[in-house]
Amino acid sequence: MAAGDSFYIATPIFYVNDVPHIGHAYTEVAADVLARWHRQSGDDTWLLTGTDEHGQKILRTAVANDTTPQAWADKLVEEAWLPLLETINIRNDDFIRTTDKRHEEAVTIFLKKLYDDGYIYSGEYEGYYCVGCEEYKQLDDLMETETGDYAGQLVCKIHSRPIEVLKEKNYFFRMSDFQQRLLDLYEERPDFIQPESVRNEILQFVKQGLSDLSISRSSFDWGIKIPWDDSHVLYVWFDALLNYITAIGYGVDDEEFQRRWPATQLVGKDIARFHAVIWPAMLMAAGLQPPKQVFGHGWLLVGGEKMSKSKLTGIAPSQITDTFGVDAFRYYFMSAIHFGQDGSFSWEDLAARYQSELANGFGNLASRVIAMVNRYYDGVVPAPGAYTADDLAVQAITKSAAETADASIQKLAVHEAIAAIWTIVDELNGYITIQEPWVLAKKDETRERLGTVLYTATEGLRALAVLLSPVIPDATAKLWTALGASAGLGDLTDQVIVDAGHWGQLPVGSRLGSLEALFPRIEPSEVAG
């Protein structure tokens, strides 16, 4: 992307039938890291997240808790979903709720257009319905259980709960009209659906033929009313998908809409079909562009199974952040898991990576360098002398790492970006071990060399602070302050991240401060699991 381009990124909106777990937080952090990187690249960036509050699942949850669906949604949003964003330090630009008046009004505008243009018609439908997925299922989406509470029943493969057979008079969206246009889209834009495994699955699904989509329900009333027939409410997925455009002014503020759309959409792979098939077909019917990209990331696995509230395998983000801190949470899930593939979470792996990579690798590096400049130069960044091959190697690796990281971000490979940046951490740790500044400090004749070594180390930390700020914003802000960089360079978040690898930006004479341990030691007894 060229600096100044529009970058609109959206997470899926999450059901408010229960509290969030680290699977939800994983998606939020990935979107936030990408948004922060693009902001610091000078792009016109917008990050949207929110909650999905209509549908049968929410209605049943509210009834089970002896309240109304609106009251239940309000409670969960205020007590769980908004606090989640603070817990994991998400810098979102907007938070959309499908019960917002702005959303419901724009959805009505969209529906009327499709109805007036002949893309919606009435008919009858009978099929297998999973309330957990809020979706009609085909037989190959189901399995018959042999044991347990549901022995002998057909259950959803995702939720392991019995399906229901529904027969209703519904309104239908002519999705079958868009089969070829969707296939053309996938062919013309191979990166529209990523990763490749998800793209291949979607391609095969669409090639098998598309049926028209039932988009209304009359058996319950918790949802947006169909504007020409208030005995029906809109199918929850048709409602929810529209949030990506209702939040940016569709039907109300055309200038804002044109500024933002289309979006990069991060979703779990299990809902990629909704976003890569139904959603672009809806947009095509309305004469709008499809999303820029749909990226279906993998699942977080616990004990080999997808994290799930219904299966009681959900882990609250605060269980991790209360012990390891927010930055460690963000770093671990963005670096330890190949973004786009399934990844297994374990407390042991988290604790090991925290100690080796954050505490010993990055944190100790920062503390040692700051302490040596404070000790040997009274806290003032020294001027470098002539650079040697060792110094130039640090500069080359820093430049290469910054370029590789940016290229990785452009293809949504966050884990690859962090791995590239971490080559600077490893290089600087090795450089300091070889150069032995504590030995150089003992002799007057090596004083100039000491200045070069410590300038190289502090300038390397400057680059690391900028490059890692989208991932670990709290720790890098502390490092930036300790480097005294604000006086000469301005705020950390104002640094142009794509220029981070350009050498020599930290002004000579900058006055350093003290630096507390960025990632303090954690005793084994403090770790859960």
Short mmCIF file of C-alpha atoms in Angstrom, two decimals:
data_model
loop_
_atom_site.label_atom_id
_atom_site.label_comp_id
_atom_site.label_asym_id
_atom_site.label_seq_id
_atom_site.Cartn_x
_atom_site.Cartn_y
_atom_site.Cartn_z
CA MET A 1 0.00 0.00 0.00
CA ALA A 2 1.09 3.57 -0.62
CA ALA A 3 1.16 5.84 2.44
CA GLY A 4 -2.13 7.64 2.82
CA ASP A 5 -4.23 4.83 1.35
CA SER A 6 -7.47 3.82 3.05
CA PHE A 7 -7.22 0.76 5.29
CA TYR A 8 -10.50 -0.40 6.79
CA ILE A 9 -10.29 -3.56 8.85
CA ALA A 10 -13.17 -5.29 10.59
CA THR A 11 -13.45 -8.18 12.99
CA PRO A 12 -16.57 -10.31 12.96
CA ILE A 13 -19.17 -9.07 15.40
CA PHE A 14 -19.53 -11.47 18.29
CA TYR A 15 -22.61 -13.12 19.77
CA VAL A 16 -23.62 -11.83 23.20
CA ASN A 17 -24.97 -15.18 24.36
CA ASP A 18 -22.01 -15.44 26.76
CA VAL A 19 -18.78 -13.77 27.88
CA PRO A 20 -15.71 -13.60 25.60
CA HIS A 21 -12.84 -16.09 25.69
CA ILE A 22 -9.30 -15.92 24.30
CA GLY A 23 -10.50 -17.11 20.88
CA HIS A 24 -12.42 -13.85 20.51
CA ALA A 25 -9.49 -11.88 21.89
CA TYR A 26 -7.16 -13.52 19.36
CA THR A 27 -9.12 -12.06 16.46
CA GLU A 28 -9.37 -8.66 18.15
CA VAL A 29 -5.62 -8.44 18.77
CA ALA A 30 -4.75 -9.49 15.22
CA ALA A 31 -6.99 -6.76 13.80
CA ASP A 32 -5.60 -4.23 16.26
CA VAL A 33 -1.97 -5.02 15.40
CA LEU A 34 -2.71 -4.63 11.70
CA ALA A 35 -4.61 -1.37 12.29
CA ARG A 36 -1.85 0.10 14.47
CA TRP A 37 0.78 -0.79 11.86
CA HIS A 38 -1.21 0.87 9.08
CA ARG A 39 -1.87 3.97 11.20
CA GLN A 40 1.87 4.33 11.76
CA SER A 41 2.40 3.86 8.03
CA GLY A 42 0.32 6.98 7.39
CA ASP A 43 -2.73 5.13 6.04
CA ASP A 44 -6.26 6.39 6.62
CA THR A 45 -7.09 3.58 9.04
CA TRP A 46 -10.37 2.44 10.56
CA LEU A 47 -10.86 -0.51 12.90
CA LEU A 48 -14.39 -1.78 13.49
CA THR A 49 -15.57 -4.38 15.97
CA GLY A 50 -18.85 -4.98 17.74
CA THR A 51 -21.57 -7.36 18.85
CA ASP A 52 -24.26 -9.46 17.17
CA GLU A 53 -27.39 -9.20 19.32
CA HIS A 54 -30.34 -10.60 17.39
CA GLY A 55 -31.49 -14.14 16.65
CA GLN A 56 -32.92 -17.21 18.30
CA LYS A 57 -29.77 -18.04 20.25
CA ILE A 58 -29.81 -14.67 22.04
CA LEU A 59 -33.54 -14.89 22.65
CA ARG A 60 -33.23 -18.32 24.26
CA THR A 61 -30.25 -17.25 26.36
CA ALA A 62 -32.19 -14.23 27.64
CA VAL A 63 -35.25 -16.31 28.48
CA ALA A 64 -33.06 -18.85 30.29
CA ASN A 65 -31.70 -15.97 32.38
CA ASP A 66 -35.17 -14.57 33.09
CA THR A 67 -34.69 -11.30 31.24
CA THR A 68 -35.39 -9.67 27.87
CA PRO A 69 -32.97 -10.07 24.94
CA GLN A 70 -32.29 -6.32 24.88
CA ALA A 71 -31.54 -6.23 28.61
CA TRP A 72 -29.33 -9.28 28.25
CA ALA A 73 -27.41 -7.74 25.34
CA ASP A 74 -26.96 -4.45 27.22
CA LYS A 75 -25.63 -6.31 30.25
CA LEU A 76 -23.15 -8.44 28.29
CA VAL A 77 -21.87 -5.52 26.23
CA GLU A 78 -21.28 -3.29 29.25
CA GLU A 79 -19.97 -5.95 31.60
CA ALA A 80 -18.02 -8.21 29.24
CA TRP A 81 -17.46 -7.14 25.64
CA LEU A 82 -16.45 -3.50 26.07
CA PRO A 83 -14.20 -4.38 29.04
CA LEU A 84 -12.53 -7.01 26.82
CA LEU A 85 -11.25 -4.27 24.52
CA GLU A 86 -9.68 -2.50 27.48
CA THR A 87 -8.25 -5.73 28.91
CA ILE A 88 -6.28 -6.49 25.74
CA ASN A 89 -5.61 -2.86 24.75
CA ILE A 90 -7.63 -2.63 21.54
CA ARG A 91 -7.61 0.77 19.87
CA ASN A 92 -10.81 0.41 17.83
CA ASP A 93 -12.31 3.39 16.01
CA ASP A 94 -15.92 2.22 16.30
CA PHE A 95 -18.03 -0.37 18.08
CA ILE A 96 -21.21 -1.41 16.31
CA ARG A 97 -24.17 -3.18 17.91
CA THR A 98 -26.84 -4.72 15.71
CA THR A 99 -29.43 -3.23 18.05
CA ASP A 100 -28.11 0.27 17.30
CA LYS A 101 -30.67 2.50 15.62
CA ARG A 102 -28.12 3.46 12.94
CA HIS A 103 -27.67 -0.19 12.04
CA GLU A 104 -31.36 -1.08 11.93
CA GLU A 105 -32.20 1.94 9.76
CA ALA A 106 -29.43 1.20 7.25
CA VAL A 107 -30.38 -2.49 7.12
CA THR A 108 -33.93 -1.46 6.23
CA ILE A 109 -32.61 0.70 3.37
CA PHE A 110 -30.53 -2.22 2.07
CA LEU A 111 -33.43 -4.69 2.27
CA LYS A 112 -35.81 -2.38 0.44
CA LYS A 113 -33.32 -1.95 -2.39
CA LEU A 114 -32.89 -5.70 -2.85
CA TYR A 115 -36.65 -6.27 -2.64
CA ASP A 116 -37.43 -3.48 -5.12
CA ASP A 117 -34.78 -4.83 -7.50
CA GLY A 118 -36.30 -8.32 -7.43
CA TYR A 119 -33.60 -10.11 -5.45
CA ILE A 120 -35.93 -11.10 -2.59
CA TYR A 121 -39.05 -13.27 -2.97
CA SER A 122 -41.36 -15.33 -0.70
CA GLY A 123 -41.48 -19.13 -0.46
CA GLU A 124 -41.47 -22.10 1.90
CA TYR A 125 -38.45 -23.83 3.39
CA GLU A 126 -37.87 -26.95 5.45
CA GLY A 127 -34.46 -27.98 6.73
CA TYR A 128 -32.09 -28.86 9.54
CA TYR A 129 -31.34 -25.80 11.66
CA CYS A 130 -28.52 -25.35 14.21
CA VAL A 131 -29.40 -22.64 16.71
CA GLY A 132 -25.76 -22.46 17.84
CA CYS A 133 -24.59 -21.60 14.31
CA GLU A 134 -27.82 -19.76 13.47
CA GLU A 135 -27.69 -21.61 10.14
CA TYR A 136 -29.54 -24.24 8.12
CA LYS A 137 -27.33 -27.30 7.71
CA GLN A 138 -26.81 -29.90 5.01
CA LEU A 139 -26.55 -33.57 6.01
CA ASP A 140 -22.78 -33.57 5.55
CA ASP A 141 -22.58 -30.79 8.18
CA LEU A 142 -24.16 -33.17 10.72
CA MET A 143 -23.27 -36.42 12.45
CA GLU A 144 -25.16 -39.01 14.46
CA THR A 145 -23.87 -39.44 18.00
CA GLU A 146 -23.49 -42.91 19.49
CA THR A 147 -22.98 -42.07 23.15
CA GLY A 148 -23.79 -39.37 25.70
CA ASP A 149 -26.90 -37.28 26.28
CA TYR A 150 -27.65 -37.02 22.54
CA ALA A 151 -27.04 -40.66 21.56
CA GLY A 152 -28.83 -41.54 18.32
CA GLN A 153 -29.55 -37.91 17.41
CA LEU A 154 -28.25 -35.77 14.56
CA VAL A 155 -25.97 -33.08 15.92
CA CYS A 156 -24.01 -30.16 14.44
CA LYS A 157 -20.35 -31.08 13.89
CA ILE A 158 -19.26 -27.70 15.25
CA HIS A 159 -21.39 -27.44 18.40
CA SER A 160 -22.10 -31.13 19.08
CA ARG A 161 -25.68 -30.14 19.91
CA PRO A 162 -28.90 -31.56 18.35
CA ILE A 163 -30.28 -29.74 15.33
CA GLU A 164 -33.93 -28.80 14.84
CA VAL A 165 -36.14 -29.43 11.83
CA LEU A 166 -37.81 -26.18 10.81
CA LYS A 167 -40.49 -25.56 8.22
CA GLU A 168 -41.48 -21.96 7.61
CA LYS A 169 -42.83 -19.56 5.03
CA ASN A 170 -39.81 -17.35 4.50
CA TYR A 171 -38.40 -14.67 2.27
CA PHE A 172 -35.49 -15.75 0.12
CA PHE A 173 -32.47 -13.99 -1.36
CA ARG A 174 -31.68 -15.02 -4.94
CA MET A 175 -28.14 -16.10 -4.10
CA SER A 176 -28.10 -18.69 -6.89
CA ASP A 177 -28.01 -15.78 -9.37
CA PHE A 178 -24.50 -14.94 -8.21
CA GLN A 179 -22.72 -18.27 -8.49
CA GLN A 180 -20.81 -17.41 -11.65
CA ARG A 181 -20.07 -13.86 -10.57
CA LEU A 182 -18.58 -15.20 -7.35
CA LEU A 183 -16.45 -17.73 -9.20
CA ASP A 184 -15.27 -14.94 -11.52
CA LEU A 185 -14.38 -12.84 -8.47
CA TYR A 186 -12.33 -15.66 -6.95
CA GLU A 187 -10.49 -16.21 -10.24
CA GLU A 188 -9.80 -12.53 -10.95
CA ARG A 189 -8.65 -11.85 -7.39
CA PRO A 190 -6.85 -14.95 -6.07
CA ASP A 191 -6.04 -13.19 -2.80
CA PHE A 192 -9.70 -12.27 -2.14
CA ILE A 193 -10.01 -15.31 0.14
CA GLN A 194 -7.01 -16.31 2.24
CA PRO A 195 -5.34 -18.45 3.36
CA GLU A 196 -5.20 -20.90 0.47
CA SER A 197 -6.81 -23.73 2.42
CA VAL A 198 -9.92 -21.62 3.10
CA ARG A 199 -9.97 -20.37 -0.50
CA ASN A 200 -9.96 -23.93 -1.84
CA GLU A 201 -12.81 -24.95 0.46
CA ILE A 202 -14.94 -21.98 -0.61
CA LEU A 203 -14.22 -22.60 -4.28
CA GLN A 204 -15.37 -26.22 -4.03
CA PHE A 205 -18.49 -25.20 -2.15
CA VAL A 206 -19.57 -22.63 -4.74
CA LYS A 207 -18.73 -24.89 -7.70
CA GLN A 208 -21.19 -27.46 -6.34
CA GLY A 209 -23.97 -24.96 -6.90
CA LEU A 210 -25.65 -22.30 -4.77
CA SER A 211 -29.22 -22.40 -3.51
CA ASP A 212 -31.28 -19.33 -2.73
CA LEU A 213 -30.94 -18.24 0.90
CA SER A 214 -33.78 -18.11 3.40
CA ILE A 215 -33.44 -14.67 4.98
CA SER A 216 -36.41 -14.34 7.32
CA ARG A 217 -37.94 -16.08 10.32
CA SER A 218 -41.51 -15.97 11.57
CA SER A 219 -41.28 -18.39 14.53
CA PHE A 220 -39.80 -15.74 16.86
CA ASP A 221 -39.68 -11.95 16.92
CA TRP A 222 -36.23 -10.94 18.20
CA GLY A 223 -34.69 -9.28 15.17
CA ILE A 224 -35.07 -6.50 12.62
CA LYS A 225 -38.56 -6.49 11.10
CA ILE A 226 -38.85 -7.15 7.39
CA PRO A 227 -39.96 -3.67 6.22
CA TRP A 228 -42.82 -4.90 3.97
CA ASP A 229 -43.96 -7.74 6.30
CA ASP A 230 -43.61 -7.19 10.03
CA SER A 231 -44.65 -10.77 10.81
CA HIS A 232 -41.09 -11.76 9.80
CA VAL A 233 -37.73 -10.81 11.25
CA LEU A 234 -34.50 -10.80 9.28
CA TYR A 235 -32.26 -13.87 9.40
CA VAL A 236 -29.54 -13.08 11.92
CA TRP A 237 -26.62 -13.63 9.52
CA PHE A 238 -28.10 -11.38 6.83
CA ASP A 239 -28.54 -8.77 9.58
CA ALA A 240 -25.08 -9.24 11.06
CA LEU A 241 -23.11 -9.15 7.81
CA LEU A 242 -24.49 -5.72 7.01
CA ASN A 243 -22.77 -4.19 10.06
CA TYR A 244 -19.59 -3.75 8.01
CA ILE A 245 -21.31 -1.13 5.87
CA THR A 246 -23.94 0.25 8.25
CA ALA A 247 -21.14 1.34 10.62
CA ILE A 248 -19.52 3.49 7.94
CA GLY A 249 -22.55 5.35 6.69
CA TYR A 250 -24.25 3.13 4.10
CA GLY A 251 -27.47 4.77 2.98
CA VAL A 252 -26.87 7.78 5.22
CA ASP A 253 -23.39 9.27 4.71
CA ASP A 254 -22.14 8.45 1.22
CA GLU A 255 -18.92 10.45 1.60
CA GLU A 256 -17.85 8.47 4.68
CA PHE A 257 -18.91 5.22 3.05
CA GLN A 258 -16.85 5.91 -0.07
CA ARG A 259 -13.88 6.90 2.09
CA ARG A 260 -13.86 3.61 4.01
CA TRP A 261 -15.26 0.77 1.89
CA PRO A 262 -14.12 -1.87 0.95
CA ALA A 263 -12.85 -3.62 4.09
CA THR A 264 -10.27 -6.23 4.97
CA GLN A 265 -12.26 -8.74 7.02
CA LEU A 266 -10.75 -11.05 9.64
CA VAL A 267 -12.96 -13.98 10.55
CA GLY A 268 -12.65 -17.45 12.02
CA LYS A 269 -12.42 -20.10 9.32
CA ASP A 270 -15.74 -21.61 10.45
CA ILE A 271 -17.60 -18.47 9.36
CA ALA A 272 -15.56 -17.78 6.23
CA ARG A 273 -18.35 -19.19 4.04
CA PHE A 274 -20.78 -16.50 5.24
CA HIS A 275 -18.23 -13.77 4.53
CA ALA A 276 -16.80 -15.05 1.27
CA VAL A 277 -20.02 -16.34 -0.36
CA ILE A 278 -23.20 -14.83 1.10
CA TRP A 279 -21.73 -11.42 1.89
CA PRO A 280 -20.20 -10.58 -1.51
CA ALA A 281 -23.36 -11.87 -3.21
CA MET A 282 -25.44 -9.50 -1.08
CA LEU A 283 -23.15 -6.61 -2.01
CA MET A 284 -23.25 -7.48 -5.70
CA ALA A 285 -27.06 -7.47 -5.56
CA ALA A 286 -26.95 -3.98 -4.09
CA GLY A 287 -24.48 -2.75 -6.71
CA LEU A 288 -21.63 -2.42 -4.19
CA GLN A 289 -18.02 -3.59 -4.23
CA PRO A 290 -17.23 -6.86 -2.45
CA PRO A 291 -14.82 -6.68 0.49
CA LYS A 292 -11.15 -6.09 -0.25
CA GLN A 293 -10.25 -9.41 1.32
CA VAL A 294 -11.67 -12.12 3.58
CA PHE A 295 -9.07 -13.80 5.77
CA GLY A 296 -10.24 -16.91 7.60
CA HIS A 297 -7.82 -17.53 10.43
CA GLY A 298 -7.49 -20.84 12.25
CA TRP A 299 -8.91 -21.91 15.58
CA LEU A 300 -7.33 -21.75 19.00
CA LEU A 301 -7.22 -25.28 20.31
CA VAL A 302 -7.26 -26.41 23.93
CA GLY A 303 -6.61 -30.08 24.48
CA GLY A 304 -6.92 -30.62 20.72
CA GLU A 305 -10.42 -29.09 20.50
CA LYS A 306 -11.62 -25.70 19.29
CA MET A 307 -12.09 -23.28 22.17
CA SER A 308 -15.79 -23.26 22.98
CA LYS A 309 -18.11 -21.76 25.55
CA SER A 310 -20.63 -24.56 25.12
CA LYS A 311 -17.95 -27.21 25.74
CA LEU A 312 -16.55 -25.30 28.72
CA THR A 313 -13.10 -25.01 27.16
CA GLY A 314 -13.15 -21.22 27.05
CA ILE A 315 -10.38 -19.34 28.86
CA ALA A 316 -11.05 -15.73 29.83
CA PRO A 317 -8.37 -13.29 28.60
CA SER A 318 -8.03 -11.87 32.11
CA GLN A 319 -6.83 -15.29 33.33
CA ILE A 320 -3.72 -14.64 31.24
CA THR A 321 -3.36 -10.87 31.50
CA ASP A 322 -3.68 -10.86 35.28
CA THR A 323 -0.48 -12.92 35.49
CA PHE A 324 1.53 -12.16 32.36
CA GLY A 325 0.27 -8.69 31.46
CA VAL A 326 -1.46 -7.37 28.36
CA ASP A 327 1.62 -7.06 26.16
CA ALA A 328 2.65 -10.65 26.78
CA PHE A 329 -0.86 -11.79 25.84
CA ARG A 330 -0.69 -9.84 22.58
CA TYR A 331 2.84 -10.97 21.75
CA TYR A 332 2.24 -14.63 22.49
CA PHE A 333 -0.87 -15.10 20.36
CA MET A 334 0.56 -13.10 17.47
CA SER A 335 3.97 -14.81 17.42
CA ALA A 336 3.39 -18.37 18.63
CA ILE A 337 0.61 -19.18 16.16
CA HIS A 338 1.00 -19.17 12.39
CA PHE A 339 -1.74 -16.69 11.52
CA GLY A 340 -4.16 -18.53 9.27
CA GLN A 341 -3.62 -21.98 10.77
CA ASP A 342 -4.97 -23.66 13.89
CA GLY A 343 -2.84 -23.17 16.96
CA SER A 344 -2.71 -24.94 20.31
CA PHE A 345 -2.63 -22.95 23.52
CA SER A 346 -0.87 -24.22 26.61
CA TRP A 347 0.13 -22.47 29.81
CA GLU A 348 3.54 -24.15 29.64
CA ASP A 349 4.32 -22.75 26.19
CA LEU A 350 3.12 -19.29 27.20
CA ALA A 351 5.31 -19.28 30.33
CA ALA A 352 8.36 -20.56 28.42
CA ARG A 353 8.06 -17.98 25.65
CA TYR A 354 7.42 -15.20 28.14
CA GLN A 355 10.66 -16.01 29.96
CA SER A 356 12.92 -16.73 26.99
CA GLU A 357 11.68 -14.23 24.42
CA LEU A 358 10.17 -11.32 26.33
CA ALA A 359 11.93 -11.28 29.70
CA ASN A 360 15.37 -12.63 28.76
CA GLY A 361 15.44 -11.69 25.09
CA PHE A 362 13.87 -8.26 24.62
CA GLY A 363 13.38 -7.01 28.17
CA ASN A 364 16.86 -7.83 29.39
CA LEU A 365 18.40 -6.31 26.25
CA ALA A 366 16.62 -3.02 26.86
CA SER A 367 17.52 -2.95 30.56
CA ARG A 368 21.22 -3.71 29.95
CA VAL A 369 21.67 -1.07 27.24
CA ILE A 370 19.86 1.68 29.16
CA ALA A 371 21.83 0.83 32.32
CA MET A 372 25.19 0.96 30.51
CA VAL A 373 24.49 4.34 28.91
CA ASN A 374 23.41 5.68 32.31
CA ARG A 375 26.53 4.24 33.92
CA TYR A 376 29.21 5.07 31.36
CA TYR A 377 27.83 8.29 29.83
CA ASP A 378 25.71 9.74 32.64
CA GLY A 379 22.56 8.89 30.72
CA VAL A 380 23.46 10.82 27.54
CA VAL A 381 23.45 9.02 24.19
CA PRO A 382 27.08 9.09 22.95
CA ALA A 383 28.26 10.01 19.47
CA PRO A 384 29.39 7.06 17.36
CA GLY A 385 32.86 6.90 15.87
CA ALA A 386 33.85 5.01 12.75
CA TYR A 387 31.61 2.05 12.10
CA THR A 388 33.11 -1.44 11.81
CA ALA A 389 31.77 -4.42 9.92
CA ASP A 390 30.02 -5.60 13.10
CA ASP A 391 28.21 -2.27 13.44
CA LEU A 392 27.23 -2.22 9.79
CA ALA A 393 25.85 -5.74 10.15
CA VAL A 394 23.46 -4.51 12.87
CA GLN A 395 22.37 -1.66 10.61
CA ALA A 396 21.79 -4.01 7.65
CA ILE A 397 19.76 -6.46 9.72
CA THR A 398 17.65 -3.64 11.14
CA LYS A 399 16.89 -2.30 7.67
CA SER A 400 16.11 -5.75 6.28
CA ALA A 401 13.94 -6.67 9.26
CA ALA A 402 11.85 -3.51 8.92
CA GLU A 403 11.29 -4.12 5.21
CA THR A 404 10.44 -7.80 5.69
CA ALA A 405 8.07 -7.01 8.54
CA ASP A 406 6.17 -4.46 6.47
CA ALA A 407 5.90 -6.86 3.52
CA SER A 408 4.59 -9.53 5.91
CA ILE A 409 1.97 -7.19 7.36
CA GLN A 410 0.71 -6.37 3.87
CA LYS A 411 -0.13 -10.07 3.40
CA LEU A 412 -1.55 -10.32 6.95
CA ALA A 413 1.29 -12.61 8.11
CA VAL A 414 1.63 -11.06 11.56
CA HIS A 415 3.69 -13.97 12.90
CA GLU A 416 6.21 -13.52 10.08
CA ALA A 417 6.46 -9.80 10.79
CA ILE A 418 7.28 -10.43 14.44
CA ALA A 419 9.81 -13.11 13.52
CA ALA A 420 11.55 -10.63 11.22
CA ILE A 421 11.63 -7.93 13.91
CA TRP A 422 12.98 -10.43 16.42
CA THR A 423 16.11 -10.88 14.29
CA ILE A 424 17.08 -7.40 15.55
CA VAL A 425 16.67 -8.54 19.17
CA ASP A 426 18.85 -11.59 18.55
CA GLU A 427 21.44 -9.60 16.61
CA LEU A 428 21.76 -6.93 19.30
CA ASN A 429 22.08 -9.49 22.09
CA GLY A 430 24.84 -11.25 20.16
CA TYR A 431 26.50 -7.94 19.27
CA ILE A 432 26.70 -6.83 22.90
CA THR A 433 28.11 -10.20 23.96
CA ILE A 434 30.85 -9.98 21.34
CA GLN A 435 31.66 -6.26 21.77
CA GLU A 436 31.81 -6.46 25.58
CA PRO A 437 31.14 -2.76 26.31
CA TRP A 438 31.88 -3.35 30.01
CA VAL A 439 35.45 -4.21 28.97
CA LEU A 440 35.72 -1.26 26.57
CA ALA A 441 34.71 1.06 29.42
CA LYS A 442 37.83 0.20 31.41
CA LYS A 443 40.35 1.81 29.01
CA ASP A 444 40.62 5.38 27.71
CA GLU A 445 41.88 4.16 24.31
CA THR A 446 38.67 2.18 23.72
CA ARG A 447 36.37 4.99 24.85
CA GLU A 448 35.46 5.99 21.28
CA ARG A 449 34.68 2.39 20.44
CA LEU A 450 32.46 2.17 23.53
CA GLY A 451 30.49 5.18 22.27
CA THR A 452 29.97 3.53 18.89
CA VAL A 453 28.83 0.27 20.46
CA LEU A 454 26.37 1.94 22.81
CA TYR A 455 25.03 4.27 20.13
CA THR A 456 24.49 1.23 17.91
CA ALA A 457 22.66 -0.54 20.74
CA THR A 458 20.45 2.44 21.65
CA GLU A 459 19.62 3.16 18.02
CA GLY A 460 18.72 -0.50 17.60
CA LEU A 461 16.38 -0.18 20.58
CA ARG A 462 14.85 2.89 18.95
CA ALA A 463 14.04 0.85 15.85
CA LEU A 464 12.66 -2.00 17.98
CA ALA A 465 10.42 0.36 19.93
CA VAL A 466 8.85 1.62 16.72
CA LEU A 467 8.51 -1.76 15.01
CA LEU A 468 7.10 -3.55 18.04
CA SER A 469 4.75 -0.76 19.16
CA PRO A 470 1.72 -2.24 17.30
CA VAL A 471 2.27 -5.56 19.09
CA ILE A 472 3.40 -4.58 22.59
CA PRO A 473 2.34 -0.93 22.90
CA ASP A 474 2.80 -0.56 26.68
CA ALA A 475 6.35 -1.95 26.87
CA THR A 476 7.53 -0.01 23.82
CA ALA A 477 6.06 3.23 25.22
CA LYS A 478 8.11 2.71 28.39
CA LEU A 479 11.20 2.00 26.32
CA TRP A 480 10.63 5.08 24.16
CA THR A 481 10.43 7.23 27.29
CA ALA A 482 13.58 5.65 28.75
CA LEU A 483 15.44 6.36 25.48
CA GLY A 484 14.52 10.04 25.77
CA ALA A 485 13.35 9.80 22.19
CA SER A 486 10.26 11.98 22.51
CA ALA A 487 12.32 15.17 22.89
CA GLY A 488 14.02 14.76 19.52
CA LEU A 489 11.63 12.56 17.56
CA GLY A 490 8.16 13.13 18.99
CA ASP A 491 5.64 10.58 20.27
CA LEU A 492 6.19 6.91 19.55
CA THR A 493 2.83 6.51 17.80
CA ASP A 494 3.75 9.37 15.44
CA GLN A 495 6.81 7.55 14.10
CA VAL A 496 6.51 6.34 10.51
CA ILE A 497 6.86 2.61 10.93
CA VAL A 498 8.05 1.91 7.40
CA ASP A 499 11.01 4.23 8.07
CA ALA A 500 11.97 2.51 11.31
CA GLY A 501 14.92 0.73 9.69
CA HIS A 502 16.58 3.95 8.51
CA TRP A 503 19.70 4.26 10.63
CA GLY A 504 20.79 7.21 12.77
CA GLN A 505 17.45 8.69 13.88
CA LEU A 506 18.06 8.79 17.66
CA PRO A 507 19.72 12.15 18.29
CA VAL A 508 23.17 12.11 19.84
CA GLY A 509 22.90 13.81 23.23
CA SER A 510 19.43 12.46 23.98
CA ARG A 511 19.06 12.10 27.75
CA LEU A 512 17.98 8.69 28.88
CA GLY A 513 15.83 7.89 31.87
CA SER A 514 15.63 4.79 34.01
CA LEU A 515 13.84 1.66 32.84
CA GLU A 516 11.99 -0.75 35.06
CA ALA A 517 11.87 -4.39 33.98
CA LEU A 518 9.59 -4.51 30.95
CA PHE A 519 8.69 -8.15 31.59
CA PRO A 520 9.31 -9.03 35.26
CA ARG A 521 10.09 -12.57 36.31
CA ILE A 522 7.04 -14.71 37.01
CA GLU A 523 7.27 -17.51 39.53
CA PRO A 524 5.97 -20.93 38.43
CA SER A 525 3.45 -20.87 41.27
CA GLU A 526 1.78 -17.83 39.66
CA VAL A 527 1.02 -19.65 36.41
CA ALA A 528 -2.41 -21.26 36.02
CA GLY A 529 -3.08 -24.53 34.31
#
